[in-house]
C-alpha positions as a printed NumPy array, in Angstrom:
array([[ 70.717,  65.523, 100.379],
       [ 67.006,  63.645, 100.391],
       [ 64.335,  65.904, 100.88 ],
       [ 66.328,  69.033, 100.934],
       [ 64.675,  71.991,  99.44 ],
       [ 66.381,  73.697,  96.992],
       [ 66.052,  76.853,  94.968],
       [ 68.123,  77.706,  92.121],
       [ 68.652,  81.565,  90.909],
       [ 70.333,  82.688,  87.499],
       [ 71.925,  86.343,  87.405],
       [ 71.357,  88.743,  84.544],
       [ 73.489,  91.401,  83.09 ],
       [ 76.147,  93.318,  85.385],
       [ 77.921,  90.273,  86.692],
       [ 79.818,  89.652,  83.747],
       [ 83.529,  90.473,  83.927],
       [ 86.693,  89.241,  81.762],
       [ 87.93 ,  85.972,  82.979],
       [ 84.767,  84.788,  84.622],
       [ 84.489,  81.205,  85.108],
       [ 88.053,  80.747,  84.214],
       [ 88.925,  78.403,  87.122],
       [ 85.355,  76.307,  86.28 ],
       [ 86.597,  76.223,  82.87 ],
       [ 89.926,  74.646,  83.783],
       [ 88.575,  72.049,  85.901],
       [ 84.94 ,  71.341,  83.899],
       [ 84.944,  70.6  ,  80.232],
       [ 81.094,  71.382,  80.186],
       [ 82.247,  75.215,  79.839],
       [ 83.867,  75.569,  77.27 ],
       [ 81.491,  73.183,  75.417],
       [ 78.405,  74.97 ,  76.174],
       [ 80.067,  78.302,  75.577],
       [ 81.331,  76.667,  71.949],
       [ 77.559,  75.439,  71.665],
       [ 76.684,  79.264,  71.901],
       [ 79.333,  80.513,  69.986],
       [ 77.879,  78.004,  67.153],
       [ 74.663,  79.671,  67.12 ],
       [ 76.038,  83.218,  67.005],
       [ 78.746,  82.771,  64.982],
       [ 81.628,  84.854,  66.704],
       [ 83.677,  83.29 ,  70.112],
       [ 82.211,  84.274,  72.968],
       [ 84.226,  82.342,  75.377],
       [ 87.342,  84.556,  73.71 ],
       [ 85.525,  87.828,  74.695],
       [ 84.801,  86.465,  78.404],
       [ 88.829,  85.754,  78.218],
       [ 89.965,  88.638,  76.469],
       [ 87.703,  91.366,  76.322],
       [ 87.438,  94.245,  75.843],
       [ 85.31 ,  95.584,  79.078],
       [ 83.653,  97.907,  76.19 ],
       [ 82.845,  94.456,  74.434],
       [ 81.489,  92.535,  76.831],
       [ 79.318,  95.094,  78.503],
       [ 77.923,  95.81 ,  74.902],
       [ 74.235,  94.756,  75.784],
       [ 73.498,  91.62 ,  72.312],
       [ 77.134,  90.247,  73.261],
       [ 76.888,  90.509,  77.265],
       [ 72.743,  88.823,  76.796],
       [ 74.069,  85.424,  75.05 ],
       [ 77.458,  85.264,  77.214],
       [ 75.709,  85.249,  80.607],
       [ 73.304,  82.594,  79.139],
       [ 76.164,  80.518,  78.672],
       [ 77.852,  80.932,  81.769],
       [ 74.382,  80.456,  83.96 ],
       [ 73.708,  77.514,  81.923],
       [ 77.555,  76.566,  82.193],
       [ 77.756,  76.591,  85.963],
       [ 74.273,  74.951,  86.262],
       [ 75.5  ,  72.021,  83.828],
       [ 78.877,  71.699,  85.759],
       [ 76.054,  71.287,  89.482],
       [ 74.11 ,  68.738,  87.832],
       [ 76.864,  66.576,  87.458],
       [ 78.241,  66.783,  90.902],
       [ 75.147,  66.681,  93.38 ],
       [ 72.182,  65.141,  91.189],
       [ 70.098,  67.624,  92.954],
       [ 66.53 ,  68.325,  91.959],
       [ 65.698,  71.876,  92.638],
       [ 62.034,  72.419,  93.464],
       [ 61.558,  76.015,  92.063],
       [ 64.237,  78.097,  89.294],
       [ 63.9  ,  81.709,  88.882],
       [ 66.613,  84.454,  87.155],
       [ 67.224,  88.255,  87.428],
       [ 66.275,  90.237,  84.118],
       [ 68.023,  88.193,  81.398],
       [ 68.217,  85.395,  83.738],
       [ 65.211,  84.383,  82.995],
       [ 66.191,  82.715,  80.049],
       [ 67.963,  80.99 ,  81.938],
       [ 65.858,  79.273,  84.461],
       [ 63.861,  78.118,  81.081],
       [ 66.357,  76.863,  79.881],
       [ 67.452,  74.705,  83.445],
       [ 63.466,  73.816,  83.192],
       [ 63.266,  72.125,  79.707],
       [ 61.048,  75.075,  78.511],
       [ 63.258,  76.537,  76.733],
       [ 66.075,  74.537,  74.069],
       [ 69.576,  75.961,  74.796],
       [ 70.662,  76.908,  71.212],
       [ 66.986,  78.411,  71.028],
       [ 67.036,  80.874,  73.664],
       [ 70.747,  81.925,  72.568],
       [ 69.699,  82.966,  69.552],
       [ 66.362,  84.489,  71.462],
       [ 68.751,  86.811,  73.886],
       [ 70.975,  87.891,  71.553],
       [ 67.761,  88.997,  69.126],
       [ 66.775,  90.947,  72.406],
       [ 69.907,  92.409,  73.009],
       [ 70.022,  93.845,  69.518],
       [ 66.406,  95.014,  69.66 ],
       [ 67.206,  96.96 ,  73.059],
       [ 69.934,  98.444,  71.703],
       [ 68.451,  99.808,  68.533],
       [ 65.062, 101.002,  70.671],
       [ 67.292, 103.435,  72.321],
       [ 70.416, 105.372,  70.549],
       [ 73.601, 104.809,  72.688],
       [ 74.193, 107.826,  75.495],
       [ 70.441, 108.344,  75.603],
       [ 69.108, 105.671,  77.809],
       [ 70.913, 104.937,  81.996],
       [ 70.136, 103.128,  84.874],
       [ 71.363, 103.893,  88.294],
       [ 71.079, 101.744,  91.567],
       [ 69.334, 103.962,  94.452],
       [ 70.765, 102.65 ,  98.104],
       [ 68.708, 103.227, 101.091],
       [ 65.364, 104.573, 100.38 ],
       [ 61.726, 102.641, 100.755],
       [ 60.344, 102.339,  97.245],
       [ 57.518, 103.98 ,  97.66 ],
       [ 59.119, 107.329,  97.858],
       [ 61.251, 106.131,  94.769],
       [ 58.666, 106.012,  92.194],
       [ 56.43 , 109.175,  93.01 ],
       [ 59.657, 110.91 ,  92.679],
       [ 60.206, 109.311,  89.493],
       [ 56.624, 110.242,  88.437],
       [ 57.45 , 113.934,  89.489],
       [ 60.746, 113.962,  87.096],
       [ 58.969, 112.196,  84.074],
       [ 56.251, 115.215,  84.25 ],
       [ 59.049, 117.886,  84.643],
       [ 61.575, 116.612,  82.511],
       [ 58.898, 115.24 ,  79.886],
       [ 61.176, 112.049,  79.304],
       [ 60.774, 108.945,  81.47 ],
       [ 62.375, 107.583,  84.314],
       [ 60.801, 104.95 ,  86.556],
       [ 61.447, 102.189,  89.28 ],
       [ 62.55 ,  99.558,  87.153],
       [ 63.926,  97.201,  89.605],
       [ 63.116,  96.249,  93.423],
       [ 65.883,  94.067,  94.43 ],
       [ 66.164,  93.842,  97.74 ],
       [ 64.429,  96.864, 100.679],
       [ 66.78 ,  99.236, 100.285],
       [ 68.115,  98.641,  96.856],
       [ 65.84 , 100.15 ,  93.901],
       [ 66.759, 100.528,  90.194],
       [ 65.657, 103.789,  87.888],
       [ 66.426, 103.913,  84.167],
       [ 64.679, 105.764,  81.759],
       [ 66.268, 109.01 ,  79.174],
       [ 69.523, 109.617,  80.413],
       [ 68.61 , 113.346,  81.234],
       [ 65.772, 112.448,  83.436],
       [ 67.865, 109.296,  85.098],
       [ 70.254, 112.046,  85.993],
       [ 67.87 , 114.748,  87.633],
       [ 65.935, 111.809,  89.616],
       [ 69.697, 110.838,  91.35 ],
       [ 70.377, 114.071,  92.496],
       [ 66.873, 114.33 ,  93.52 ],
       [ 66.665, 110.99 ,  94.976],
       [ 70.145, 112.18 ,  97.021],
       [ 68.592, 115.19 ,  98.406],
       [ 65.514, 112.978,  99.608],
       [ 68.056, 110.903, 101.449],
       [ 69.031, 108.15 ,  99.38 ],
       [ 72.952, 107.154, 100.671],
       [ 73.734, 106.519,  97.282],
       [ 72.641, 106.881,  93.634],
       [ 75.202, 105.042,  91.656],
       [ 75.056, 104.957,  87.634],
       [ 74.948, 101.35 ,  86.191],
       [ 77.464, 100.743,  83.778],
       [ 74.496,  99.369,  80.896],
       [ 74.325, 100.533,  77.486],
       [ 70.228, 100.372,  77.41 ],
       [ 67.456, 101.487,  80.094],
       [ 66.349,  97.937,  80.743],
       [ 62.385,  97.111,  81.793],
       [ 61.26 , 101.304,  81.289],
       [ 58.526, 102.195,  78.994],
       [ 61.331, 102.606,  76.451],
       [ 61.824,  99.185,  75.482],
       [ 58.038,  99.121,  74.751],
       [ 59.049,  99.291,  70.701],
       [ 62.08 ,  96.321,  71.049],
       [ 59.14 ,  94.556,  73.482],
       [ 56.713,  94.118,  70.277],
       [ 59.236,  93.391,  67.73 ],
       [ 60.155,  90.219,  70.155],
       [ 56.757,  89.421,  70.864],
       [ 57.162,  88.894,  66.631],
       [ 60.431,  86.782,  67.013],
       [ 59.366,  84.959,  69.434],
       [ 56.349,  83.401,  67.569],
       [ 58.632,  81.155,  66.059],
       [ 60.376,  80.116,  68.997],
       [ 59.471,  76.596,  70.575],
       [ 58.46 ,  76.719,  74.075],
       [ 57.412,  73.711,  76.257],
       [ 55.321,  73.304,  79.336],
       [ 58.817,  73.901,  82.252],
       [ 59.29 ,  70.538,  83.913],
       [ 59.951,  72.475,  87.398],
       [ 58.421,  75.642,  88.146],
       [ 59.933,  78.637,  87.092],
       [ 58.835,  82.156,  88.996],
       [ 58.516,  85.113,  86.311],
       [ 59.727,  88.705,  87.123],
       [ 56.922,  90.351,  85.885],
       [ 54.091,  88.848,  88.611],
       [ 56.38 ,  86.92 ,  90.694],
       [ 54.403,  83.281,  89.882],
       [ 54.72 ,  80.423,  87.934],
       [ 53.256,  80.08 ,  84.163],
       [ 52.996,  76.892,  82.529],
       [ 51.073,  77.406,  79.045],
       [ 53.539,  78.039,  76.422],
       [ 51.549,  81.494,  75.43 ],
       [ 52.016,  82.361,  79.043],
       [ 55.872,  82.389,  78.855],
       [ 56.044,  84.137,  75.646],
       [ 53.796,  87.137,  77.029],
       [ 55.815,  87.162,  80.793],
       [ 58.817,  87.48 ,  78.765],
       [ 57.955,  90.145,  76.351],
       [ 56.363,  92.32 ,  79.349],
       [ 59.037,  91.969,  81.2  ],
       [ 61.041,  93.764,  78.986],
       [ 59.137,  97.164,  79.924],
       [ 57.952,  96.436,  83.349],
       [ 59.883,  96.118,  86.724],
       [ 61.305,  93.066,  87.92 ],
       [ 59.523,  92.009,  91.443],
       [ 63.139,  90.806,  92.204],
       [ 62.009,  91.256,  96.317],
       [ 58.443,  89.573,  95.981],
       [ 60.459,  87.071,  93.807],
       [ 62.772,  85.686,  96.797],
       [ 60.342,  85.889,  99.314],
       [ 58.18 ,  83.553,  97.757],
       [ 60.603,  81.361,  96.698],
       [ 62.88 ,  81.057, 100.218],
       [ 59.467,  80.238, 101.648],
       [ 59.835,  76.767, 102.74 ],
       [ 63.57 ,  76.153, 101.369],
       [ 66.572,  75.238, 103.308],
       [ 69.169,  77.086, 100.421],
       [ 68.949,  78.934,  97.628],
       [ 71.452,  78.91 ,  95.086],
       [ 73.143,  81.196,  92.284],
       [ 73.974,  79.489,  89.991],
       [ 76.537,  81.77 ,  87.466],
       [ 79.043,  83.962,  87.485],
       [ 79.249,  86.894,  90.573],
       [ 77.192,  86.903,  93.875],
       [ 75.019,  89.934,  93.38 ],
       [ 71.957,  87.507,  93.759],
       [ 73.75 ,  86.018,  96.908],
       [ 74.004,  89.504,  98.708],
       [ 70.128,  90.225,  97.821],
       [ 69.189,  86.917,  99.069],
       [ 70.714,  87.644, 102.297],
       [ 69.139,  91.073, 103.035],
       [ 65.761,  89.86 , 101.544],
       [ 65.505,  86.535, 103.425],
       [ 68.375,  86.546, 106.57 ],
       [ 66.978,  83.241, 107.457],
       [ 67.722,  81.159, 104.502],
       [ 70.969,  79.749, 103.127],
       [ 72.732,  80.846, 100.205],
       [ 75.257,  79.82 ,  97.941],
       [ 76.654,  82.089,  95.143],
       [ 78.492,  79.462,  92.927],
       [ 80.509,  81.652,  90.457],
       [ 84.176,  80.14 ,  91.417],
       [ 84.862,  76.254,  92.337],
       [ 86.152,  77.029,  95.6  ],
       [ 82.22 ,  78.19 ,  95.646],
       [ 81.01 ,  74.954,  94.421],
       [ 83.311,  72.861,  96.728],
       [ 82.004,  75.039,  99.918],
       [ 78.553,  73.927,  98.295],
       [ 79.134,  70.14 ,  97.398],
       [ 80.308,  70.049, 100.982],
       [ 77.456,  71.586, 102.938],
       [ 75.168,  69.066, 101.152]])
């Protein structure tokens, strides 16, 4: 395990699902503590809405922020022990983020809880519920992605952009439901395979979130951030920041701007023999793979997962 090079990645919202972790939590006492540490902070039982539900819960965009802290963080915790590893980079989708901060001693854990769940209810309230989507656009360059969006914004006169480039291929829109809606059939007609609505209550990283953007920039003020002891690669410019001011403005803009998901990988599976997700699902797995075929990658979201991984070290 000496001198291997190691990445570690932390998914955002859309993996979550009822019962995740369930077999990690049976086996690892780390889960349910660091979910209880959560549930401390926000003062309702999150690790009872990952068991129970409901979907409509869950998927509710302040509960489904803090919950897939926990369970990043969870899984990450439950690594640690077993391999010892040092990664040499962390980055996270979106939301996950906040969670390669908090792997990275930048940010504390209870901290950047109560940070995502602030965020969750400031994205919410930017944009009334049924008035902001996102859809996933299969099989088109980007390019031809957002001048199309561009095109719909000035038609429609309500936004929808580009909002995430995940892998070649795979391109996220959100914006005002209306003009997220004309774009997909668009989009289709242009040749897109598919244009598949995101099941997300808010229109993540569009100009909408602007408003929530500047009332966290305000919260955030108060929040304690440390130089990261390992690098951690921001979605907003794809590079490290180490100044504490730094963070704090790479995570407010990256509430309204895309996330350079693509750029992200590439410069991170430079030079590393595996990169690892580290949380529940394998969406990050399956954009590794088509972004970088050369690299290994581990999606660590059951312990069958994990053993497959302990092993291979």
């Amino acid at each position: 395990m000496d001198g291997m090079n190691i990445v570690v990645v932390f998914p955002g919202q859309g993996s979550q699902s009822i019962g995740m972790l369930s077999d990690y939590a049976a086996d690892w006492p780390q889960v349910q503590e660091t979910f209880k540490q959560a549930s401390d902070v926000l003062g309702y039982d999150c690790w009872d809405i990952v068991c129970n539900g409901p979907q409509e819960k869950l998927n509710k965009t302040e509960i489904t922020q803090p919950v897939m802290l926990a369970a990043d963080i969870a899984v990450m915790r439950v690594m640690q022990q077993q391999c010892m590893l040092t990664p040499m980079v962390f980055a996270g989708h979106s939301l996950g983020e906040y969670a390669a901060l908090v792997a990275a001693q930048s940010l504390d854990f209870e901290d950047a809880i109560k940070l995502v769940s602030k965020r969750g209810q400031l994205m919410q309230a930017a944009v009334p519920e049924g008035e902001g989507a996102m859809a996933a656009i299969i099989g088109l360059p980007d390019d031809p992605i957002v001048t199309l969006c561009e095109q719909v914004t000035a038609e429609v006169g309500k936004p929808v952009e580009a909002v995430n480039f995940n892998s070649p291929g795979q391109v996220v829109i959100a914006g005002a439901t209306e003009a997220v809606n004309v774009a997909m059939e668009r989009l289709k007609e242009e040749g897109a395979k598919r244009a598949l609505p995101l099941p997300v209550s808010v229109p993540s990283h569009s100009s909408l979130m602007k408003p929530a953007a500047d009332q966290l920039a305000e919260y955030m003020k108060d929040i304690k951030i440390e130089k990261p002891r390992i690098q951690v690669i921001h979605n907003i410019d794809a590079k490290s920041h180490d100044e504490p001011d730094a963070i704090r403005e790479a995570l407010v803009k990256q509430l309204y701007n895309p996330v350079q998901w693509t750029h992200t990988i590439q410069i991170i599976s430079d030079g590393a023999d595996v990169v690892v997700e580290c949380g529940p699902g394998r969406v990050l797995g399956g954009l590794t793979r088509r972004i970088n075929a050369e690299v290994k990658s581990f999606s660590l979201d059951t312990t069958a997962s994990m053993d497959k991984f302990l092993e291979s070290m």
